[in-house]
mmCIF file of C-alpha atoms in Angstrom:
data_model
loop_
_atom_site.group_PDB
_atom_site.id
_atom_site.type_symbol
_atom_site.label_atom_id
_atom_site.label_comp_id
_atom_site.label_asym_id
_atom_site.label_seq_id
_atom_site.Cartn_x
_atom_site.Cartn_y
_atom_site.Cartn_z
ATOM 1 C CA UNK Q 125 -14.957 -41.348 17.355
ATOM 2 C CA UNK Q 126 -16.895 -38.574 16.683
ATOM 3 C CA UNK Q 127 -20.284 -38.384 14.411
ATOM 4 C CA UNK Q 128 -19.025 -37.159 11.023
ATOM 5 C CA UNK Q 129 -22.209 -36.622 9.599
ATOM 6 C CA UNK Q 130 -23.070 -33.452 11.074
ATOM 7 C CA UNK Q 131 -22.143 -29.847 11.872
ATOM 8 C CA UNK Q 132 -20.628 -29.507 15.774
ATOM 9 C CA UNK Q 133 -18.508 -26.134 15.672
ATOM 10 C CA UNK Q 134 -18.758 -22.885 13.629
ATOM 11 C CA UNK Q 135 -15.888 -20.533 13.778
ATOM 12 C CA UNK Q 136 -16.639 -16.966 12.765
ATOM 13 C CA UNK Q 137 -15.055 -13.795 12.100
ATOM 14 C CA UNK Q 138 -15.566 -10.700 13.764
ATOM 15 C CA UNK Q 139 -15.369 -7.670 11.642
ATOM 16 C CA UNK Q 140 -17.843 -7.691 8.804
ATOM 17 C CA UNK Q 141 -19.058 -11.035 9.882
ATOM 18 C CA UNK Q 142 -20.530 -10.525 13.197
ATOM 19 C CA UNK Q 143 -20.072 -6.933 14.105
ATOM 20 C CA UNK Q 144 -18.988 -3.694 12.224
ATOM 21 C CA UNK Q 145 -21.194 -3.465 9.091
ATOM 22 C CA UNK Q 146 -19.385 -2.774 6.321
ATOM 23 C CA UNK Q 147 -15.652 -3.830 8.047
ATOM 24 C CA UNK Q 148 -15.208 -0.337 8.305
ATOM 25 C CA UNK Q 149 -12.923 0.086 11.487
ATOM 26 C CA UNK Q 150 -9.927 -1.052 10.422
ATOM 27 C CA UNK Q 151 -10.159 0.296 6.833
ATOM 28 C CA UNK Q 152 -10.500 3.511 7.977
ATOM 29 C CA UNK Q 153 -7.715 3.303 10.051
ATOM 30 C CA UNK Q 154 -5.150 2.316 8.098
ATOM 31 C CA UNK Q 155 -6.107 5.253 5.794
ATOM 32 C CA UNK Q 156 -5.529 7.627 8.795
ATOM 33 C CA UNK Q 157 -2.187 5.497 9.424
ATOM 34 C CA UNK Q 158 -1.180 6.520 6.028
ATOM 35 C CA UNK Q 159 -2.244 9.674 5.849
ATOM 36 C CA UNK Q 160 -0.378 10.598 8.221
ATOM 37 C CA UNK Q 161 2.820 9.813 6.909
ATOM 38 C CA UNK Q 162 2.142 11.850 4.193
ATOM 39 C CA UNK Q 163 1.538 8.567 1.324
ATOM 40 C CA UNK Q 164 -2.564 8.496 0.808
ATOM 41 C CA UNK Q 165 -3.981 5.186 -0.006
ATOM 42 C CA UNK Q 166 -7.478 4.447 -1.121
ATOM 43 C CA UNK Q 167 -9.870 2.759 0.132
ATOM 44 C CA UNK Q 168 -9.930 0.000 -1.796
ATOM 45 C CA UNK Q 169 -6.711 -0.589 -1.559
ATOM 46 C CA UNK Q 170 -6.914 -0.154 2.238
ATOM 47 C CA UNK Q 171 -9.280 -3.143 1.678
ATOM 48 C CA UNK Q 172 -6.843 -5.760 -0.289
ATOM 49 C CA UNK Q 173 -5.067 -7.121 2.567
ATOM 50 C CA UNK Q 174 -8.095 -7.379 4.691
ATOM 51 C CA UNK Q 175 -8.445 -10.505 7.382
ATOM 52 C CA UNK Q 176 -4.473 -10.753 7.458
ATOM 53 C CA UNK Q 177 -3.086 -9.958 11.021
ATOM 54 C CA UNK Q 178 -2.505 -6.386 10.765
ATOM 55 C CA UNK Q 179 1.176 -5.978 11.058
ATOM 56 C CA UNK Q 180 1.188 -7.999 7.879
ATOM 57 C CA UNK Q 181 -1.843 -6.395 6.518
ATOM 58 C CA UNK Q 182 0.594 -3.338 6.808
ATOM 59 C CA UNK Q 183 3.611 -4.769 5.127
ATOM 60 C CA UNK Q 184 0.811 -5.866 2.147
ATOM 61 C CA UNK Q 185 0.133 -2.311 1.574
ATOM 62 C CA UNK Q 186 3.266 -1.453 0.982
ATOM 63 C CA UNK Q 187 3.906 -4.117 -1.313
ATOM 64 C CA UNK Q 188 1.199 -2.663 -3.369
ATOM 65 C CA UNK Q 189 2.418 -0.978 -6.406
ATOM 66 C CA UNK Q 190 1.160 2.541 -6.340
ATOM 67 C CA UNK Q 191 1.508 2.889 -2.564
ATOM 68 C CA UNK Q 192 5.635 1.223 -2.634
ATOM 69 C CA UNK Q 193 5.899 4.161 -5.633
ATOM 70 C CA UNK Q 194 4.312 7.300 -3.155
ATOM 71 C CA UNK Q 195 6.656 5.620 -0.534
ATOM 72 C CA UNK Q 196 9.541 6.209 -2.495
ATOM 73 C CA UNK Q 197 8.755 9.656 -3.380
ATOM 74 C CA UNK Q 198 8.079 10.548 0.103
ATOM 75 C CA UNK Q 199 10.977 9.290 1.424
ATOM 76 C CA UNK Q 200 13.521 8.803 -1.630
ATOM 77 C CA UNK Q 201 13.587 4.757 -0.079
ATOM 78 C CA UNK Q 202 11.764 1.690 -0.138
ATOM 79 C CA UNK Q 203 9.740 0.632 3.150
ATOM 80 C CA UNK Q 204 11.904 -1.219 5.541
ATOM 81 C CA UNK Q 205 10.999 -3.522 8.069
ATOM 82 C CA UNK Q 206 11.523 -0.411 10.887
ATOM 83 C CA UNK Q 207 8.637 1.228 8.820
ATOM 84 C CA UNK Q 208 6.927 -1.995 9.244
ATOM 85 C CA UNK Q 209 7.437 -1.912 12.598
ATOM 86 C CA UNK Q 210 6.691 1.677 12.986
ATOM 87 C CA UNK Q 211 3.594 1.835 11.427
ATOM 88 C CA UNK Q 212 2.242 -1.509 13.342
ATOM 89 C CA UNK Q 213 2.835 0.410 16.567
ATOM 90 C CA UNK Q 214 1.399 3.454 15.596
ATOM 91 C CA UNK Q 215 -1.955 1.406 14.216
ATOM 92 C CA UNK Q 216 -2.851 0.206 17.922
ATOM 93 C CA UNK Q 217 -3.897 3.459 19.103
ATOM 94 C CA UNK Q 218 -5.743 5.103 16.313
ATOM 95 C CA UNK Q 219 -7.349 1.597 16.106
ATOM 96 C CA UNK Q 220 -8.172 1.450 19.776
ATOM 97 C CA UNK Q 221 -9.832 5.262 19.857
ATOM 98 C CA UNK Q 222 -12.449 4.522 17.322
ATOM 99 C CA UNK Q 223 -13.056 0.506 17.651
ATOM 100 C CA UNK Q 224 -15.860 1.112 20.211
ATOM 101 C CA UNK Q 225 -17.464 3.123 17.405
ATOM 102 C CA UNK Q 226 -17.633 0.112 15.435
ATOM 103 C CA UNK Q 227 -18.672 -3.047 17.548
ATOM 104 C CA UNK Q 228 -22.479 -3.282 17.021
ATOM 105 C CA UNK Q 229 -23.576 -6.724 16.227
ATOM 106 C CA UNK Q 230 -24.733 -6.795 12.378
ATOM 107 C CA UNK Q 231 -28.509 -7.639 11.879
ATOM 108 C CA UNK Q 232 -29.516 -11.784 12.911
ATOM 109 C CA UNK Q 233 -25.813 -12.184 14.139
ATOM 110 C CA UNK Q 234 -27.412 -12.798 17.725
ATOM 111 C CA UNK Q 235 -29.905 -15.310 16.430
ATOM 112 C CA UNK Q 236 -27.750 -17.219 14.861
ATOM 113 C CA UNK Q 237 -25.343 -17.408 18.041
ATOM 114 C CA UNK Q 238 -28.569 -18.258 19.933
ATOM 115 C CA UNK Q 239 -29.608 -20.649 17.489
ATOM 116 C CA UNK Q 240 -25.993 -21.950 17.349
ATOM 117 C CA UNK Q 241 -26.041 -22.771 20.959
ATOM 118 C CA UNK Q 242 -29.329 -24.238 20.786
ATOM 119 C CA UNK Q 243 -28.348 -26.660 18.322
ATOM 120 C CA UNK Q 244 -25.173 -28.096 20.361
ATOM 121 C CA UNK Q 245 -23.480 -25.894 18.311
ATOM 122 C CA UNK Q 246 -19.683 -24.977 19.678
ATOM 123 C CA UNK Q 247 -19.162 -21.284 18.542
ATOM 124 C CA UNK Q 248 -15.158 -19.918 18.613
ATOM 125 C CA UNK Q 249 -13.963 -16.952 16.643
ATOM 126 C CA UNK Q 250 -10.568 -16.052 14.652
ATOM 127 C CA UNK Q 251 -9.427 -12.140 14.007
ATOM 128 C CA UNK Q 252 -7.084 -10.314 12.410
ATOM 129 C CA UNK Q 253 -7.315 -8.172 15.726
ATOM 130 C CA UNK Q 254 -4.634 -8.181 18.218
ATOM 131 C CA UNK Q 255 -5.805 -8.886 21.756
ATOM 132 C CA UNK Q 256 -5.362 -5.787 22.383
ATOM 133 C CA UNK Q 257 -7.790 -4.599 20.463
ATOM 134 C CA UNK Q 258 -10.172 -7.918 21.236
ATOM 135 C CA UNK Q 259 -9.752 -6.866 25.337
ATOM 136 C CA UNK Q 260 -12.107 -3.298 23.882
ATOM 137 C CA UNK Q 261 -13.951 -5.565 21.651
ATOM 138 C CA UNK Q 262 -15.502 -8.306 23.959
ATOM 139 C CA UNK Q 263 -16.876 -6.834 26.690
ATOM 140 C CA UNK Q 264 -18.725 -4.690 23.627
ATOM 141 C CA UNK Q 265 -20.119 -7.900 22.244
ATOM 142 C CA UNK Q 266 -20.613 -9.661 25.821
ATOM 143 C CA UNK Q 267 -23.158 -7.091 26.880
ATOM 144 C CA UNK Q 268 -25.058 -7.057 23.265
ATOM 145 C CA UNK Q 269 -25.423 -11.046 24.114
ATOM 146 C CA UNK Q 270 -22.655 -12.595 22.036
ATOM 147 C CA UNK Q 271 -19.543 -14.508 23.774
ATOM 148 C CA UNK Q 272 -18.356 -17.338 21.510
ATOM 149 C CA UNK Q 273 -16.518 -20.053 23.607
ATOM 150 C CA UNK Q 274 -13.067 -19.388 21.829
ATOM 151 C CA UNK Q 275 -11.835 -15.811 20.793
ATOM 152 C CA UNK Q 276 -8.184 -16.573 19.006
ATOM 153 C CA UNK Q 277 -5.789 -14.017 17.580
ATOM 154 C CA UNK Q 278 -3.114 -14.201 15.122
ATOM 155 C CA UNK Q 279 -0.383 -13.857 17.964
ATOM 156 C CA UNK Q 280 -2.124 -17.113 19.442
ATOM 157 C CA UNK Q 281 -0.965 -18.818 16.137
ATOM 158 C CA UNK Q 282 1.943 -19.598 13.940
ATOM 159 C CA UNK Q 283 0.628 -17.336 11.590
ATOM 160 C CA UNK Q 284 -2.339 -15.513 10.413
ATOM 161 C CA UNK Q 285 -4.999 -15.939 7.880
ATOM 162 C CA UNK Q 286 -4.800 -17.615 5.329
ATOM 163 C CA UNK Q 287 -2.577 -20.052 7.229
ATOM 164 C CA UNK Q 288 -4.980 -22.717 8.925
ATOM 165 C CA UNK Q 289 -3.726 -22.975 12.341
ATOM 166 C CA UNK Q 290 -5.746 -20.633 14.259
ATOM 167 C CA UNK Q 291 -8.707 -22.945 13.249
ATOM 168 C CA UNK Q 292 -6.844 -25.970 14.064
ATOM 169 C CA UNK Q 293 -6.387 -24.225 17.492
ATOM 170 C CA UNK Q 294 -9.683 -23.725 17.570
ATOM 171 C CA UNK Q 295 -10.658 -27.282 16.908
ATOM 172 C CA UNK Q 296 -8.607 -28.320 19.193
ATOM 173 C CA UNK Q 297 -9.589 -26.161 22.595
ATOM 174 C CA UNK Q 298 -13.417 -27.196 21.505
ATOM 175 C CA UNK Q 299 -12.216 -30.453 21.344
ATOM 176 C CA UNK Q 300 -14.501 -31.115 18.143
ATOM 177 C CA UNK Q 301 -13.348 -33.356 15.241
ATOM 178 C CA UNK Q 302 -13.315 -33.943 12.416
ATOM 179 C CA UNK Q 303 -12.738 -31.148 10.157
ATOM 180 C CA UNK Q 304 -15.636 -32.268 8.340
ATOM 181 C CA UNK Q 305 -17.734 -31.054 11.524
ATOM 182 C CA UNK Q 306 -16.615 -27.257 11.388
ATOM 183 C CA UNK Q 307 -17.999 -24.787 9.162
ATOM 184 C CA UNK Q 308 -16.021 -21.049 8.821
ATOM 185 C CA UNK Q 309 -17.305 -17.754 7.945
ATOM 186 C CA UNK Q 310 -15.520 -15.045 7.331
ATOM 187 C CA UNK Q 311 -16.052 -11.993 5.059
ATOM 188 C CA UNK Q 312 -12.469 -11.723 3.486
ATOM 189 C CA UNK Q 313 -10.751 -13.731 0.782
ATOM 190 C CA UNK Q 314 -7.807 -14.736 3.397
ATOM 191 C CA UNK Q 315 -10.023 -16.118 5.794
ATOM 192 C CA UNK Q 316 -11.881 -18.194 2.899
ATOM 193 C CA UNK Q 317 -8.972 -19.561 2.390
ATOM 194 C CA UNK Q 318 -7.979 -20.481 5.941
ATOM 195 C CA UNK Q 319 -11.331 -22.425 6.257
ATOM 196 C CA UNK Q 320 -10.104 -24.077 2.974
ATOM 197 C CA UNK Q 321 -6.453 -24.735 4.255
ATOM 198 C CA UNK Q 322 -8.016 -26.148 7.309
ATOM 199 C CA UNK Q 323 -10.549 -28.870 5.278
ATOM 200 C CA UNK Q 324 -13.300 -27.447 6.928
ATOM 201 C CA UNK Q 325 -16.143 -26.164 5.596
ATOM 202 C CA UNK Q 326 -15.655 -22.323 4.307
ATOM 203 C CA UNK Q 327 -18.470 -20.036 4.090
ATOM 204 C CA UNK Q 328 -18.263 -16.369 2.684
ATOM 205 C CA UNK Q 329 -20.010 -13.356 3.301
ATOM 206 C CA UNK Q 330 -20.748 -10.891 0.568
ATOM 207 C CA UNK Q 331 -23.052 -8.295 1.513
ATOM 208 C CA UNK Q 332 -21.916 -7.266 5.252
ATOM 209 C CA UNK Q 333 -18.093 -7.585 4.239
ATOM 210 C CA UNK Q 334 -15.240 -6.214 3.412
ATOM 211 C CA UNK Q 335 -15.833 -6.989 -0.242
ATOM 212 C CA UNK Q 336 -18.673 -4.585 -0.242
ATOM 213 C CA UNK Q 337 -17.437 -1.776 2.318
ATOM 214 C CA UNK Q 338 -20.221 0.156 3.080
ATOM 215 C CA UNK Q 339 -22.403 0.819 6.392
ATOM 216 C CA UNK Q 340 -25.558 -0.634 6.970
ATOM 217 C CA UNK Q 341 -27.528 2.568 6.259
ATOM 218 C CA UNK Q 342 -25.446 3.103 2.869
ATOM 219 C CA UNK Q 343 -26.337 -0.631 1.919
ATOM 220 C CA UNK Q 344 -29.991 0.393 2.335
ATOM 221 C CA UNK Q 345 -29.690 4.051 0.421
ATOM 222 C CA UNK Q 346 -28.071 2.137 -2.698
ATOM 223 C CA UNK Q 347 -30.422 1.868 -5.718
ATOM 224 C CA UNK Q 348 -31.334 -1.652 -6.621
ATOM 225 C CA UNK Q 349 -29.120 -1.926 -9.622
ATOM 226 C CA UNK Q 350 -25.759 -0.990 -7.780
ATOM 227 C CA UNK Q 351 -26.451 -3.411 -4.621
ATOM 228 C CA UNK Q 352 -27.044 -5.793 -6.809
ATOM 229 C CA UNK Q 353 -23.966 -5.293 -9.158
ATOM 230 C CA UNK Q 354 -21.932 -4.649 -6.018
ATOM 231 C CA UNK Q 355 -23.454 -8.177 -4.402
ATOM 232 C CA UNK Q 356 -21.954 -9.764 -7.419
ATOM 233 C CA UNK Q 357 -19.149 -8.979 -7.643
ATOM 234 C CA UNK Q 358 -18.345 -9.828 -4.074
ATOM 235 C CA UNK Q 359 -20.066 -13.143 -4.380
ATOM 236 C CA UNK Q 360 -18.047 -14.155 -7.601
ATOM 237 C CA UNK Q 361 -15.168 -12.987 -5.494
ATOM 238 C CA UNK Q 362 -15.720 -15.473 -3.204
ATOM 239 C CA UNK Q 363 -16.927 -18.009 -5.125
ATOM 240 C CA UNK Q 364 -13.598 -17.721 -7.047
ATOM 241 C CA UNK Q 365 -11.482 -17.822 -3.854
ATOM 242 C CA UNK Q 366 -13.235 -21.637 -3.636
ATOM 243 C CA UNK Q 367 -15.820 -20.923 -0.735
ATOM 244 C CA UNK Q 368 -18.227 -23.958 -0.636
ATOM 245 C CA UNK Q 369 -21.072 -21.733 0.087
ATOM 246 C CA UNK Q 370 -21.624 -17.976 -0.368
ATOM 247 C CA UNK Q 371 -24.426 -16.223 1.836
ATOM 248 C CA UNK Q 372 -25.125 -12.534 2.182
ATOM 249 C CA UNK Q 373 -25.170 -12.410 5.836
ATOM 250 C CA UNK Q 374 -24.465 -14.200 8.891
ATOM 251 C CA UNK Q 375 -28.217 -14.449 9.339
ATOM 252 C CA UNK Q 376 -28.405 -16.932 6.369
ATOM 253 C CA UNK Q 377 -25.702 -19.564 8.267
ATOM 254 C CA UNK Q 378 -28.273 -21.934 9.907
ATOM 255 C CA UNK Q 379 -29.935 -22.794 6.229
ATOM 256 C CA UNK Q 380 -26.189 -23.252 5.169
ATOM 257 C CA UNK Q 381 -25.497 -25.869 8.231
ATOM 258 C CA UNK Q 382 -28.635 -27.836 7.750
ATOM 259 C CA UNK Q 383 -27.984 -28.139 3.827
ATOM 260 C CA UNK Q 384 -24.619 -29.460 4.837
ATOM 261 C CA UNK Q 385 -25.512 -31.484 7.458
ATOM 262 C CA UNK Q 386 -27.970 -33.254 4.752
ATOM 263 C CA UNK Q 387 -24.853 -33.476 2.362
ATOM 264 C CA UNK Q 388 -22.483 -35.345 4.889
ATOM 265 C CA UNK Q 389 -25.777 -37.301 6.224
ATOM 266 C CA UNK Q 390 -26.471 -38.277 2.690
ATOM 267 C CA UNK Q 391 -22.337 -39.366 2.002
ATOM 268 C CA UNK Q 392 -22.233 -41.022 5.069
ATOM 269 C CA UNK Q 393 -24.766 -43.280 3.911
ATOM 270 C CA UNK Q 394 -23.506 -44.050 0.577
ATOM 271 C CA UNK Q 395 -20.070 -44.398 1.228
ATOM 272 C CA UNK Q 396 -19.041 -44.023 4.942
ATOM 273 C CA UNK Q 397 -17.002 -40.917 4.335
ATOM 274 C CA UNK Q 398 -17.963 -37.488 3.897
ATOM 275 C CA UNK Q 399 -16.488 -35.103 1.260
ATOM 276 C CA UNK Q 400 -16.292 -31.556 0.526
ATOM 277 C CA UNK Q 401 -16.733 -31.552 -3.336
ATOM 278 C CA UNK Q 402 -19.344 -29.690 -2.781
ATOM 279 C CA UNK Q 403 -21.007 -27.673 -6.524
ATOM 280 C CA UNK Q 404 -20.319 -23.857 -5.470
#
């Protein structure tokens, strides 16, 4: 049986978690994506779906209220799945010409996979990517230093975030149980929930994220009262979604593993099992 009582596999997102600042590729894109077929959506809601594999991040947008209502006007119809389909195919390429553009590691995301690793740390990785788009991605990251053990998609699953089984995949090819020994992290409110579905432990990320949407040099040029207003707001977010712990970057996980470790040390002791109860 495995030790319970302490942390023995992380399993991170990609976009706004470890690389891309901001999760700013794929927002972007599916702005383009609508743009051209002549029904603008913002940016925020470009950003509500976020995390879910992207053909169903695309049927999600057009679920959304104001951009089913430009839909109809454009076309006199609502979406179908063709449109669906349509749309999902012409996302691949106007994702894959600009993803190289966005696959810089975000600030202490090295050190923590290099810390990871020399904890006995097992490091895999979920996306809302296809693997089409992960074949660009990680040779990006290999070459910047980072090449977690496991890189899953949601076509290597039943189903997407917020489903749990590409973490239970996961678990499984690391070999590492129980769920109580796996933290996620993930920037969006699906993947919180994943990490949740799973019984693992689920970790957000406010301030590199989707929730907050900006580059790294616009997080720096905000004034002190909207980054912190903004960081709020995306913390509450996910502390509302039910995320045990909140940080504000990936560089804050390895203080979030030892505090947990000391929790399920601490539970072990007093009653033999560990819990995730955890205070938020």
């Amino acid at each position: 049986m495995a030790e319970p009582n302490r942390i023995r596999a992380v399993v991170l997102d990609w976009a706004g978690t470890m690389i891309d600042f901001g999760c700013l590729a794929p927002a972007r894109v599916f702005q383009t994506l609508f743009d051209k077929e002549g029904v603008g959506i913002t940016i925020k809601q470009a950003r509500e779906p976020m995390g879910m594999a992207k053909r169903e991040h695309i049927a999600a947008l057009l679920q959304i209220s104001g951009v089913r209502e430009s839909w109809r006007t454009k076309f006199g119809r609502d979406p179908a799945d063709v449109d669906i389909d349509r749309l999902f195919e012409n996302f691949l390429p106007l994702q894959l010409a600009v993803i190289a553009d966005h696959c810089d590691l975000i600030p202490g995301a090295l050190a923590v996979f290099e810390w990871c690793r020399e904890n006995g740390i097992r490091v895999a990785s979920t996306t809302g990517y296809t693997r089409e788009i992960m074949e660009a991605v990680i040779p990006l990251a290999r070459a910047a230093g980072y090449e977690p053990e496991v890189v899953l998609c949601a076509q290597d699953a039943p189903a997407g975030r917020p489903a749990p089984w590409m973490i239970f995949e996961c678990a499984k090819r690391l070999n590492v149980f129980p769920t109580t020994s796996i933290v996620k992290v993930d920037d969006t409110i699906v993947g919180v929930q994943a990490g949740l579905n799973a019984g693992v432990w689920s970790v957000g990320v406010a301030g590199t994220g989707n929730l907050m949407g900006v580059s790294e040099q616009e997080f720096h040029q905000m004034d002190a009262d909207q980054s912190k207003r903004r960081l709020s707001a995306a913390r509450e977010t996910l502390q509302r979604t039910g995320a045990h712990f909140v940080i504000d970057s990936i560089a804050e996980l390895p203080a979030v593993i030892r505090k947990i470790d000391r929790i399920l040390e601490n539970r072990v002791h007093e009653s033999g099992l560990p819990f995730l109860d955890v205070d938020k």
